[in-house]
Short mmCIF file of C-alpha atoms and ligand atoms in Angstrom, two decimals:
data_model
loop_
_atom_site.label_atom_id
_atom_site.label_comp_id
_atom_site.label_asym_id
_atom_site.label_seq_id
_atom_site.Cartn_x
_atom_site.Cartn_y
_atom_site.Cartn_z
CA MET A 149 63.14 140.46 38.41
CA ALA A 150 65.92 138.77 36.50
CA LYS A 151 69.10 140.75 36.04
CA VAL A 152 69.20 142.36 32.62
CA ALA A 153 72.31 141.59 30.59
CA THR A 154 74.17 144.38 28.87
CA ILE A 155 75.84 144.15 25.51
CA PHE A 156 78.19 146.45 23.63
CA ALA A 157 76.69 147.00 20.21
CA CYS A 158 78.16 148.84 17.25
CA GLN A 159 75.60 151.42 16.10
CA THR A 160 76.83 151.22 12.54
CA CYS A 161 76.98 147.53 11.71
CA GLY A 162 75.17 146.01 14.68
CA ALA A 163 78.08 143.75 15.71
CA VAL A 164 77.92 142.78 19.37
CA HIS A 165 81.12 142.89 21.44
CA SER A 166 81.80 141.61 24.92
CA LYS A 167 83.45 144.84 26.03
CA TRP A 168 83.63 148.46 24.99
CA SER A 169 86.35 149.61 22.65
CA GLY A 170 87.02 152.76 20.66
CA ARG A 171 86.78 151.03 17.32
CA CYS A 172 84.49 148.30 16.04
CA ASP A 173 86.52 145.26 14.87
CA SER A 174 83.79 144.31 12.51
CA CYS A 175 83.28 147.48 10.45
CA SER A 176 86.31 149.54 11.60
CA GLU A 177 84.08 152.47 12.54
CA TRP A 178 85.40 154.66 15.38
CA ASN A 179 83.39 155.60 18.43
CA SER A 180 80.35 153.63 17.36
CA ILE A 181 80.09 151.14 20.23
CA THR A 182 77.64 151.83 23.01
CA GLU A 183 76.44 149.86 25.97
CA GLU A 184 72.88 148.62 25.72
CA ALA A 185 70.54 146.35 27.58
CA SER A 186 70.32 143.15 25.58
CA GLY A 187 66.63 142.77 26.29
CA ALA A 188 67.08 139.14 27.30
CA PRO A 189 67.39 138.20 30.96
CA VAL A 190 70.65 136.50 31.90
CA SER A 191 70.05 132.81 32.11
CA GLY A 192 71.79 132.15 35.39
CA ALA A 193 71.73 128.39 35.12
CA LYS A 194 74.56 127.14 32.98
CA GLY A 195 73.71 124.29 30.64
CA GLN A 196 69.97 124.84 30.97
CA ALA A 197 68.17 122.10 29.05
CA MET A 198 66.59 123.08 25.77
CA PRO A 199 62.79 122.64 25.88
CA LYS A 200 61.53 119.58 24.07
CA GLY A 201 60.36 120.61 20.59
CA ARG A 202 57.44 119.58 18.43
CA ALA A 203 58.03 117.90 15.06
CA GLY A 204 57.13 120.07 12.06
CA ASN A 205 55.58 119.09 8.72
CA LEU A 206 57.97 118.14 5.93
CA VAL A 207 56.75 119.02 2.44
CA PRO A 208 58.30 118.18 -0.93
CA LEU A 209 59.93 120.97 -2.93
CA THR A 210 57.83 120.05 -5.95
CA GLY A 211 54.27 121.26 -5.84
CA ASP A 212 52.37 124.37 -6.80
CA SER A 213 52.53 127.58 -4.85
CA PRO A 214 50.44 130.44 -6.16
CA GLN A 215 52.32 133.55 -7.29
CA PRO A 216 52.06 136.08 -4.49
CA PRO A 217 49.46 138.75 -5.25
CA ARG A 218 50.83 142.27 -5.55
CA THR A 219 49.74 145.67 -4.38
CA MET A 220 50.66 148.20 -7.06
CA THR A 221 51.07 151.78 -5.90
CA GLY A 222 50.46 153.16 -9.38
CA ILE A 223 53.85 154.88 -9.44
CA ALA A 224 55.47 152.80 -12.16
CA GLU A 225 59.09 153.48 -11.22
CA PHE A 226 58.36 152.45 -7.62
CA ASP A 227 56.46 149.32 -8.64
CA ARG A 228 59.23 148.26 -10.97
CA VAL A 229 61.81 148.35 -8.19
CA THR A 230 59.70 146.29 -5.82
CA GLY A 231 59.46 143.63 -8.54
CA GLY A 232 55.93 144.47 -9.69
CA GLY A 233 54.22 145.76 -6.58
CA LEU A 234 54.30 145.17 -2.83
CA VAL A 235 53.78 141.62 -1.61
CA PRO A 236 51.19 141.32 1.19
CA GLY A 237 52.77 140.23 4.46
CA SER A 238 56.23 141.39 3.47
CA GLY A 239 58.63 143.77 5.18
CA VAL A 240 60.36 146.37 3.03
CA LEU A 241 63.22 148.59 4.18
CA ILE A 242 63.76 151.92 2.43
CA GLY A 243 67.09 153.41 3.36
CA GLY A 244 68.75 156.64 2.33
CA ASP A 245 70.59 159.70 3.54
CA PRO A 246 68.59 162.14 5.66
CA GLY A 247 66.91 164.71 3.43
CA ILE A 248 67.24 162.68 0.23
CA GLY A 249 63.46 162.44 -0.21
CA LYS A 250 62.31 159.20 1.42
CA SER A 251 59.29 160.74 3.14
CA THR A 252 58.32 162.58 -0.02
CA LEU A 253 58.54 159.42 -2.14
CA LEU A 254 56.53 157.34 0.29
CA LEU A 255 53.86 159.96 0.84
CA GLN A 256 53.39 160.23 -2.93
CA ALA A 257 53.35 156.45 -3.38
CA MET A 258 50.89 155.96 -0.51
CA ALA A 259 48.58 158.70 -1.77
CA SER A 260 48.55 157.05 -5.18
CA LEU A 261 47.86 153.67 -3.59
CA ALA A 262 45.08 155.06 -1.37
CA ASN A 263 43.40 156.41 -4.51
CA THR A 264 42.91 152.80 -5.66
CA GLY A 265 40.79 152.22 -2.55
CA ALA A 266 43.41 150.45 -0.42
CA ARG A 267 43.58 151.19 3.30
CA VAL A 268 46.93 152.88 3.88
CA ILE A 269 48.40 154.05 7.17
CA TYR A 270 51.35 156.42 7.35
CA VAL A 271 52.98 156.43 10.78
CA SER A 272 55.12 159.49 11.26
CA GLY A 273 57.50 159.47 14.19
CA GLU A 274 59.52 162.41 12.94
CA GLU A 275 56.98 164.91 11.80
CA ALA A 276 53.78 166.10 13.42
CA ILE A 277 50.46 165.51 11.66
CA ASP A 278 50.32 169.17 10.58
CA GLN A 279 53.72 168.93 8.96
CA VAL A 280 52.71 165.83 7.02
CA ARG A 281 49.52 167.57 5.90
CA LEU A 282 51.45 170.62 4.75
CA ARG A 283 53.80 168.40 2.79
CA ALA A 284 50.85 166.57 1.23
CA GLU A 285 49.40 169.90 0.16
CA ARG A 286 52.66 170.94 -1.44
CA LEU A 287 52.78 167.62 -3.29
CA GLY A 288 49.20 168.01 -4.43
CA VAL A 289 48.03 164.82 -2.75
CA ALA A 290 46.18 166.31 0.23
CA GLN A 291 42.85 164.92 -0.98
CA SER A 292 43.81 161.24 -0.87
CA ASP A 293 42.56 158.82 1.77
CA VAL A 294 45.83 158.14 3.59
CA LEU A 295 45.38 157.67 7.34
CA LEU A 296 47.98 159.36 9.52
CA LEU A 297 49.30 158.41 12.93
CA ALA A 298 51.91 160.31 14.90
CA GLU A 299 53.31 157.69 17.22
CA THR A 300 56.66 156.16 18.13
CA ASN A 301 55.69 153.50 20.65
CA VAL A 302 55.76 150.17 18.80
CA SER A 303 53.12 148.50 20.97
CA ASP A 304 50.75 151.41 20.43
CA ILE A 305 51.43 151.40 16.68
CA ILE A 306 50.62 147.70 16.43
CA ALA A 307 47.56 148.05 18.65
CA THR A 308 46.29 150.83 16.36
CA MET A 309 46.74 148.60 13.29
CA ARG A 310 44.88 145.74 14.92
CA ASP A 311 42.02 148.04 15.86
CA GLY A 312 39.42 148.10 13.08
CA ALA A 313 39.94 147.08 9.46
CA GLY A 314 43.51 145.97 8.87
CA PRO A 315 45.58 148.18 6.58
CA ALA A 316 46.93 146.88 3.26
CA VAL A 317 50.11 148.90 3.62
CA VAL A 318 51.74 150.60 6.59
CA VAL A 319 54.64 153.06 6.39
CA ILE A 320 56.84 153.59 9.44
CA ASP A 321 58.79 156.84 9.09
CA SER A 322 61.32 156.21 10.55
CA ILE A 323 62.66 153.14 12.35
CA GLN A 324 65.11 155.36 14.21
CA THR A 325 62.26 156.94 16.14
CA LEU A 326 60.71 153.61 17.15
CA TRP A 327 60.57 152.98 20.82
CA SER A 328 59.69 149.71 22.46
CA PRO A 329 58.76 149.82 26.15
CA VAL A 330 60.32 146.43 26.91
CA ILE A 331 63.82 147.55 25.87
CA GLU A 332 65.71 149.79 28.23
CA SER A 333 67.94 151.62 25.78
CA ALA A 334 67.12 154.88 24.01
CA PRO A 335 65.35 155.12 20.61
CA GLY A 336 67.82 154.88 17.74
CA THR A 337 70.03 152.27 19.38
CA VAL A 338 70.61 148.87 17.81
CA SER A 339 68.45 147.02 20.35
CA GLN A 340 65.52 149.43 19.90
CA LEU A 341 65.77 149.28 16.14
CA ARG A 342 65.89 145.51 16.11
CA ALA A 343 63.09 144.99 18.61
CA GLY A 344 60.78 147.54 16.96
CA SER A 345 61.39 146.29 13.44
CA GLU A 346 61.05 142.67 14.51
CA ALA A 347 57.67 143.33 16.11
CA LEU A 348 56.43 145.17 13.02
CA ILE A 349 57.64 142.47 10.64
CA ARG A 350 55.96 139.83 12.79
CA TYR A 351 52.80 141.92 12.59
CA ALA A 352 53.16 142.01 8.77
CA LYS A 353 53.47 138.22 8.53
CA GLN A 354 50.49 137.64 10.80
CA SER A 355 48.16 140.22 9.35
CA GLY A 356 49.11 140.15 5.68
CA ALA A 357 49.80 143.89 5.58
CA SER A 358 52.93 145.13 3.79
CA VAL A 359 55.10 147.09 6.18
CA LEU A 360 57.46 149.70 4.74
CA LEU A 361 60.21 150.74 7.14
CA VAL A 362 62.09 153.97 6.47
CA GLY A 363 65.66 154.11 7.77
CA HIS A 364 68.16 156.95 7.67
CA VAL A 365 71.66 156.02 6.65
CA THR A 366 73.85 157.34 9.42
CA LYS A 367 77.40 158.53 9.04
CA ASP A 368 78.48 158.70 12.68
CA GLY A 369 77.78 156.00 15.20
CA GLN A 370 75.36 157.97 17.37
CA ILE A 371 72.24 156.30 16.04
CA ALA A 372 72.01 152.88 14.42
CA GLY A 373 71.64 152.61 10.66
CA PRO A 374 69.33 150.55 8.44
CA LYS A 375 72.08 147.94 7.88
CA VAL A 376 71.24 146.32 11.20
CA ILE A 377 67.78 145.25 10.05
CA GLU A 378 68.54 144.35 6.41
CA HIS A 379 68.55 140.63 7.22
CA MET A 380 65.07 140.75 8.77
CA VAL A 381 63.15 142.21 5.86
CA ASP A 382 62.17 140.66 2.53
CA THR A 383 63.13 143.61 0.40
CA VAL A 384 65.77 146.29 0.81
CA LEU A 385 65.57 149.45 -1.27
CA TYR A 386 67.96 152.37 -1.15
CA PHE A 387 67.06 155.86 -2.27
CA GLU A 388 70.15 157.62 -3.51
CA GLY A 389 71.24 160.70 -5.34
CA ASP A 390 73.52 163.62 -5.13
CA ARG A 391 72.19 166.53 -3.11
CA GLY A 392 73.36 168.97 -5.75
CA HIS A 393 71.43 167.19 -8.50
CA GLN A 394 67.78 166.69 -9.17
CA PHE A 395 68.05 162.96 -9.92
CA ARG A 396 67.03 160.39 -7.38
CA ILE A 397 67.46 156.68 -7.88
CA LEU A 398 65.56 154.00 -6.00
CA ARG A 399 67.59 150.81 -6.09
CA ALA A 400 66.68 147.29 -4.97
CA VAL A 401 69.63 145.63 -3.26
CA LYS A 402 67.75 142.66 -1.87
CA ASN A 403 64.40 141.27 -2.94
CA ARG A 404 62.94 137.92 -2.00
CA PHE A 405 60.09 138.50 -4.45
CA GLY A 406 61.85 139.95 -7.47
CA PRO A 407 65.11 140.86 -9.14
CA THR A 408 67.73 142.99 -7.44
CA ASP A 409 69.67 145.82 -9.01
CA GLU A 410 66.48 147.10 -10.56
CA ILE A 411 66.25 150.88 -10.40
CA GLY A 412 63.59 153.54 -10.54
CA VAL A 413 64.58 157.02 -11.62
CA PHE A 414 62.94 160.17 -10.32
CA GLU A 415 63.50 163.85 -10.76
CA MET A 416 63.04 166.24 -7.87
CA SER A 417 60.79 169.21 -8.36
CA GLU A 418 58.88 171.81 -6.40
CA ARG A 419 55.85 169.54 -6.48
CA GLY A 420 57.67 166.40 -5.38
CA LEU A 421 59.21 163.55 -7.28
CA GLN A 422 58.42 163.09 -10.94
CA GLU A 423 58.95 159.75 -12.63
CA VAL A 424 61.57 159.67 -15.34
CA ASP A 425 60.78 156.94 -17.82
CA ASN A 426 63.58 157.74 -20.21
CA PRO A 427 66.55 158.59 -17.98
CA SER A 428 69.13 158.32 -20.78
CA ARG A 429 67.51 161.23 -22.59
CA LEU A 430 67.68 163.40 -19.48
CA LEU A 431 71.27 162.49 -18.72
CA MET A 432 72.34 163.10 -22.29
CA GLY A 433 70.37 166.31 -22.60
CA THR A 434 72.91 168.39 -20.72
CA ARG A 435 75.93 167.09 -22.55
CA GLU A 436 78.50 169.37 -24.16
CA SER A 437 79.85 167.12 -26.84
CA THR A 438 82.63 169.24 -28.25
CA THR A 439 84.75 169.34 -25.12
CA PRO A 440 87.68 166.94 -24.89
CA GLY A 441 87.32 164.51 -21.99
CA SER A 442 83.67 163.59 -22.43
CA ALA A 443 82.66 160.02 -23.33
CA VAL A 444 79.24 158.37 -23.35
CA PHE A 445 78.99 155.06 -21.56
CA ALA A 446 76.12 152.66 -22.14
CA GLY A 447 75.55 151.04 -18.76
CA MET A 448 72.96 148.62 -17.47
CA GLU A 449 70.91 149.35 -14.39
CA GLY A 450 69.02 146.19 -13.57
CA THR A 451 67.21 145.22 -16.72
CA ARG A 452 67.41 148.67 -18.26
CA PRO A 453 70.20 150.21 -20.31
CA LEU A 454 71.16 153.72 -19.25
CA LEU A 455 73.43 156.10 -21.13
CA MET A 456 75.70 158.22 -18.97
CA GLU A 457 78.31 160.82 -19.64
CA VAL A 458 81.78 160.21 -18.20
CA GLN A 459 83.78 163.42 -17.87
CA ALA A 460 87.52 163.49 -17.30
CA LEU A 461 89.83 166.42 -16.72
CA VAL A 462 93.56 165.80 -16.87
CA SER A 463 95.61 168.86 -16.01
CA PRO A 464 99.29 169.44 -15.16
CA SER A 465 99.80 169.27 -11.42
CA SER A 466 101.74 171.65 -9.25
CA LEU A 467 101.66 169.19 -6.38
CA GLY A 468 104.26 166.57 -5.47
CA THR A 469 101.50 163.98 -5.28
CA PRO A 470 99.00 164.75 -8.04
CA ARG A 471 95.32 164.83 -7.12
CA ARG A 472 92.89 162.08 -8.04
CA ALA A 473 89.27 163.02 -7.47
CA VAL A 474 86.41 160.76 -8.51
CA VAL A 475 82.67 161.35 -8.33
CA GLY A 476 80.32 158.55 -9.30
CA TRP A 477 82.88 155.84 -9.90
CA ASP A 478 85.29 153.68 -7.93
CA SER A 479 88.62 155.41 -7.28
CA ASN A 480 90.51 152.09 -7.18
CA ARG A 481 89.17 151.32 -10.62
CA LEU A 482 90.41 154.72 -11.86
CA ALA A 483 93.87 154.01 -10.43
CA MET A 484 93.85 150.71 -12.29
CA VAL A 485 92.86 152.23 -15.63
CA LEU A 486 95.56 154.93 -15.21
CA ALA A 487 98.18 152.28 -14.46
CA VAL A 488 97.16 150.13 -17.41
CA LEU A 489 97.19 153.16 -19.76
CA GLU A 490 100.70 153.99 -18.61
CA THR A 491 102.18 150.49 -18.62
CA ARG A 492 100.44 148.93 -21.61
CA ALA A 493 99.72 151.86 -23.88
CA GLY A 494 102.59 154.18 -22.95
CA ILE A 495 100.26 157.04 -22.01
CA THR A 496 101.75 158.79 -19.02
CA ILE A 497 99.23 160.67 -16.91
CA GLY A 498 101.20 160.17 -13.68
CA ALA A 499 102.28 163.78 -13.17
CA HIS A 500 98.85 165.23 -13.88
CA ASP A 501 95.90 165.88 -11.63
CA VAL A 502 92.98 163.69 -12.68
CA TYR A 503 89.33 164.53 -12.05
CA LEU A 504 86.64 162.09 -13.08
CA ASN A 505 82.92 162.71 -12.88
CA VAL A 506 79.83 160.85 -13.97
CA ALA A 507 77.31 163.53 -14.96
CA GLY A 508 73.94 163.87 -13.28
CA GLY A 509 75.02 162.51 -9.90
CA VAL A 510 74.66 158.89 -11.04
CA ARG A 511 76.92 156.22 -9.62
CA VAL A 512 78.39 153.64 -11.99
CA ARG A 513 79.19 150.25 -10.51
CA GLU A 514 80.02 148.30 -13.63
CA PRO A 515 83.60 147.47 -14.68
CA GLY A 516 82.22 147.80 -18.22
CA ALA A 517 82.76 151.57 -17.90
CA ASP A 518 86.56 151.10 -18.04
CA LEU A 519 86.75 151.76 -21.77
CA ALA A 520 84.65 154.93 -21.58
CA VAL A 521 86.84 156.18 -18.72
CA ALA A 522 90.04 155.38 -20.63
CA ALA A 523 88.68 157.17 -23.71
CA ALA A 524 87.71 160.23 -21.66
CA LEU A 525 91.16 160.32 -20.05
CA VAL A 526 93.07 160.01 -23.34
CA SER A 527 90.77 162.58 -24.92
CA SER A 528 91.34 165.10 -22.13
CA LEU A 529 95.10 164.55 -22.08
CA SER A 530 95.43 164.92 -25.85
CA GLY A 531 92.91 167.75 -26.15
CA ILE A 532 91.06 165.87 -28.90
CA ALA A 533 87.30 165.65 -28.44
CA LEU A 534 85.68 162.25 -28.97
CA PRO A 535 83.03 162.03 -31.68
CA ALA A 536 79.73 163.27 -30.28
CA GLU A 537 77.80 160.37 -31.79
CA ALA A 538 79.94 157.61 -30.23
CA VAL A 539 79.18 155.38 -27.28
CA PHE A 540 81.82 153.36 -25.41
CA PHE A 541 81.74 150.19 -23.34
CA GLY A 542 84.12 147.38 -22.47
CA GLU A 543 86.15 146.13 -19.56
CA VAL A 544 89.90 146.74 -19.40
CA ALA A 545 92.13 143.92 -18.20
CA LEU A 546 95.47 144.44 -16.45
CA SER A 547 97.14 143.22 -19.63
CA GLY A 548 95.73 146.21 -21.47
CA ALA A 549 93.24 144.06 -23.38
CA VAL A 550 89.69 145.31 -23.87
CA ARG A 551 87.15 142.63 -23.00
CA PRO A 552 83.53 142.36 -24.12
CA ILE A 553 80.81 142.79 -21.51
CA GLY A 554 77.33 141.33 -21.31
CA GLN A 555 74.15 142.59 -22.93
CA SER A 556 75.91 144.51 -25.71
CA GLU A 557 72.84 144.36 -27.87
CA LEU A 558 70.59 146.12 -25.36
CA ARG A 559 73.24 148.78 -24.83
CA LEU A 560 73.63 149.36 -28.56
CA LYS A 561 69.87 149.58 -29.03
CA GLU A 562 69.61 152.24 -26.34
CA ALA A 563 72.42 154.19 -28.02
CA ALA A 564 70.67 153.95 -31.38
CA LYS A 565 67.40 155.06 -29.80
CA LEU A 566 69.09 158.26 -28.62
CA GLY A 567 70.62 158.96 -31.99
CA LEU A 568 74.16 157.72 -31.40
CA THR A 569 75.49 156.11 -34.55
CA ARG A 570 78.92 154.80 -33.55
CA ALA A 571 80.02 152.37 -30.89
CA VAL A 572 83.54 151.76 -29.69
CA ILE A 573 83.55 148.36 -28.04
CA ALA A 574 85.66 145.27 -27.47
CA ASP A 575 86.68 143.01 -30.28
CA GLY A 576 84.50 139.94 -30.04
CA ALA A 577 81.34 141.78 -29.01
CA GLU A 578 80.47 142.60 -32.62
CA ALA A 579 78.20 139.61 -32.85
CA SER A 580 75.64 141.91 -31.30
CA ARG A 581 75.82 144.27 -34.26
CA ILE A 582 72.63 146.23 -34.81
CA LYS A 583 71.35 148.34 -37.67
CA GLY A 584 72.26 152.00 -37.72
CA VAL A 585 75.27 151.77 -35.39
CA ASP A 586 78.78 151.63 -36.84
CA ILE A 587 81.09 149.54 -34.76
CA LYS A 588 84.73 150.20 -34.05
CA ALA A 589 86.12 147.08 -32.39
CA LEU A 590 89.26 147.41 -30.27
CA ASP A 591 91.40 144.69 -28.79
CA ASP A 592 93.53 146.79 -26.47
CA LEU A 593 94.12 150.27 -25.04
CA SER A 594 96.98 151.02 -27.46
CA SER A 595 94.55 150.77 -30.34
CA LEU A 596 92.10 153.03 -28.46
CA ALA A 597 94.81 155.70 -28.10
CA ALA A 598 95.84 155.30 -31.72
CA TRP A 599 92.21 155.63 -32.85
CA ILE A 600 91.65 158.80 -30.80
CA THR A 601 94.85 160.57 -31.85
CA SER A 602 94.65 159.61 -35.52
CA ARG A 603 91.23 161.15 -36.00
P1 TYD B 178 62.29 164.47 2.64
O1 TYD B 178 61.33 163.66 1.84
O2 TYD B 178 61.80 165.05 3.90
O3 TYD B 178 63.62 163.62 2.92
P2 TYD B 178 63.86 162.38 3.95
O4 TYD B 178 62.55 161.86 4.39
O5 TYD B 178 64.66 161.39 3.14
O6 TYD B 178 64.68 162.91 5.07
O7 TYD B 178 62.84 165.61 1.66
C1 TYD B 178 63.81 166.55 2.07
C2 TYD B 178 63.48 167.93 1.59
O8 TYD B 178 63.52 168.04 0.19
C3 TYD B 178 62.10 168.39 2.01
O9 TYD B 178 62.23 169.68 2.56
C4 TYD B 178 61.32 168.45 0.76
C5 TYD B 178 62.35 168.64 -0.30
N1 TYD B 178 61.96 167.99 -1.58
C6 TYD B 178 61.37 168.72 -2.60
O10 TYD B 178 61.15 169.93 -2.48
N2 TYD B 178 61.03 168.10 -3.80
C7 TYD B 178 61.26 166.76 -3.98
O11 TYD B 178 60.96 166.22 -5.09
C8 TYD B 178 61.86 166.01 -2.90
C9 TYD B 178 62.14 164.56 -3.04
C10 TYD B 178 62.20 166.66 -1.73
MG1 MG B 179 61.73 161.95 6.32
#
C-alpha cells in the first residue's frame, strides 16, 4: 500500500500548512491546526508525467439554456432565500450556530415539501430516529411523508439514495458527523468534511437530487466549520439570530441560481418557526418612542426594506477608558461616527460610556445606518427624544457630510406603510420624495445636531 501523506489543516478556515504551529497564518485562529491524513497517496516519482487528456467540446456563449426548474418547499420565506426554490442537482449549505434552529427549519421545510408529493429524505447523524420523530410531533408535522435515515457513513448514505426511487431532496444533518471510510482522520476534521461533502455533491450532480448540507459554525478549532466547504456548493445560506431573541434570519451569502443578500425572517415559537412576512411591523412593535436615544433606521435586506430601531445610551463614565459596547452593528463604524461627531460637529462624547444596540437581535451591515446612529447618539447625550414618527438614513463621510444612499424610495415607502410621516435623510436624496412623508434634508452632522437640539 502506498504511504499516506499527512497534512496540517486548520479546522477553522481549512488552510493547509506544511508543519504544525500554534496559530494559523491564514485566519489567525489559535490552536486550530491538526494533523490529518491527506487522503491522497504520496506520489513518490517526482515529475510524473500528466496523463494525456481528451479534448472537450467548445460551445458558444450565445444560445438558449432553459431556466432551471425549481422545487418549492411551500415555506415562502425559505423559497425566497433560495432564489425561488431549490434547483435540482444543486448543493446547498446551511450554516449556523449550534442550537440556532437549523434542524427545526429543515424538518419543517421538508415536511412541507413532502406534502406536495416529493420524495424527501432526511439523514440525521446527530439525532436518533425517535428524537426526530418527537421533534416532528412537537412541530405538528409528524404526519408528513418524510423518509428518515440515521446514518453517518457517506458510502452507506449514497448507497441508500441510489436504492429505489431517487429522492428529490436530501438533507444531511450535519456534515460534521459525516464519516468516509477511505479517509483516516476522525469525523469533524477538514479532510472528512471535504471528502463527505464532495461525494454528496457529486451524487447531487449525477442524480439530479438537491442536497442540503447542514453545518455548525464552530468557535474553537476542535471541529471544522462550514467555511471549508463553501466553495464546493452552489448556494450558501446562514441561519442567524440572537439566542435571547425570537427572531431568526436566513440569509443567502452565495447563490449561483439567484440573488445573494436575500433574507427570510422567522419567529421562534413553541411549535417551531413561524414565517414573518412583515418584519418591520414586528421590530417596530416593541419600540418605546419617547425615550431619548432611539432612532428608526430604514435598511435594506436583499430586495426588501426593513425598519429597525437603533438604540443608543450615552452615560458619564467612571472609567479611565470609557466603555464602547455594540450589539448588531460594526464597532469600528461606531468609533468612526463618534470621531466625526466630535471633530466635525463639536459634539464631545469622548468621556462617556457608549452603548449601541439594534433592537430585536438584528444585525445591520449597511453604512447607510450612520445617520440613524448619529441621531440616536446626539439624542441620548442631549436627553432630547427624537420624533416618534421619523425615520433616518444616510451615510456619514469623514468630512462630516451626510451622503445619500441607494433605494431611498423603497425605504421611504416602507416607512410610510408603517405610519412614519417624517424622514431625515441626506440632501440630494429628495428626488425620491413620496406622498405622505415630510422630508428633512441634511448636508452634514452639524445640521443634524442643530435640528435635534432646536426642536
Ligand atoms: P435545533 O433546530 O435543534 O437547532 P440546531 O439544529 O441549529 O442545532 O433547535 C434548538 C432548540 O431550540 C431545540 O431544542 C428546539 C428549540 N426550538 C424551538 O423550541 N422553537 C423553534 O422555533 C426553534 C427554531 C427551536
Ligand atoms: Mg441540529
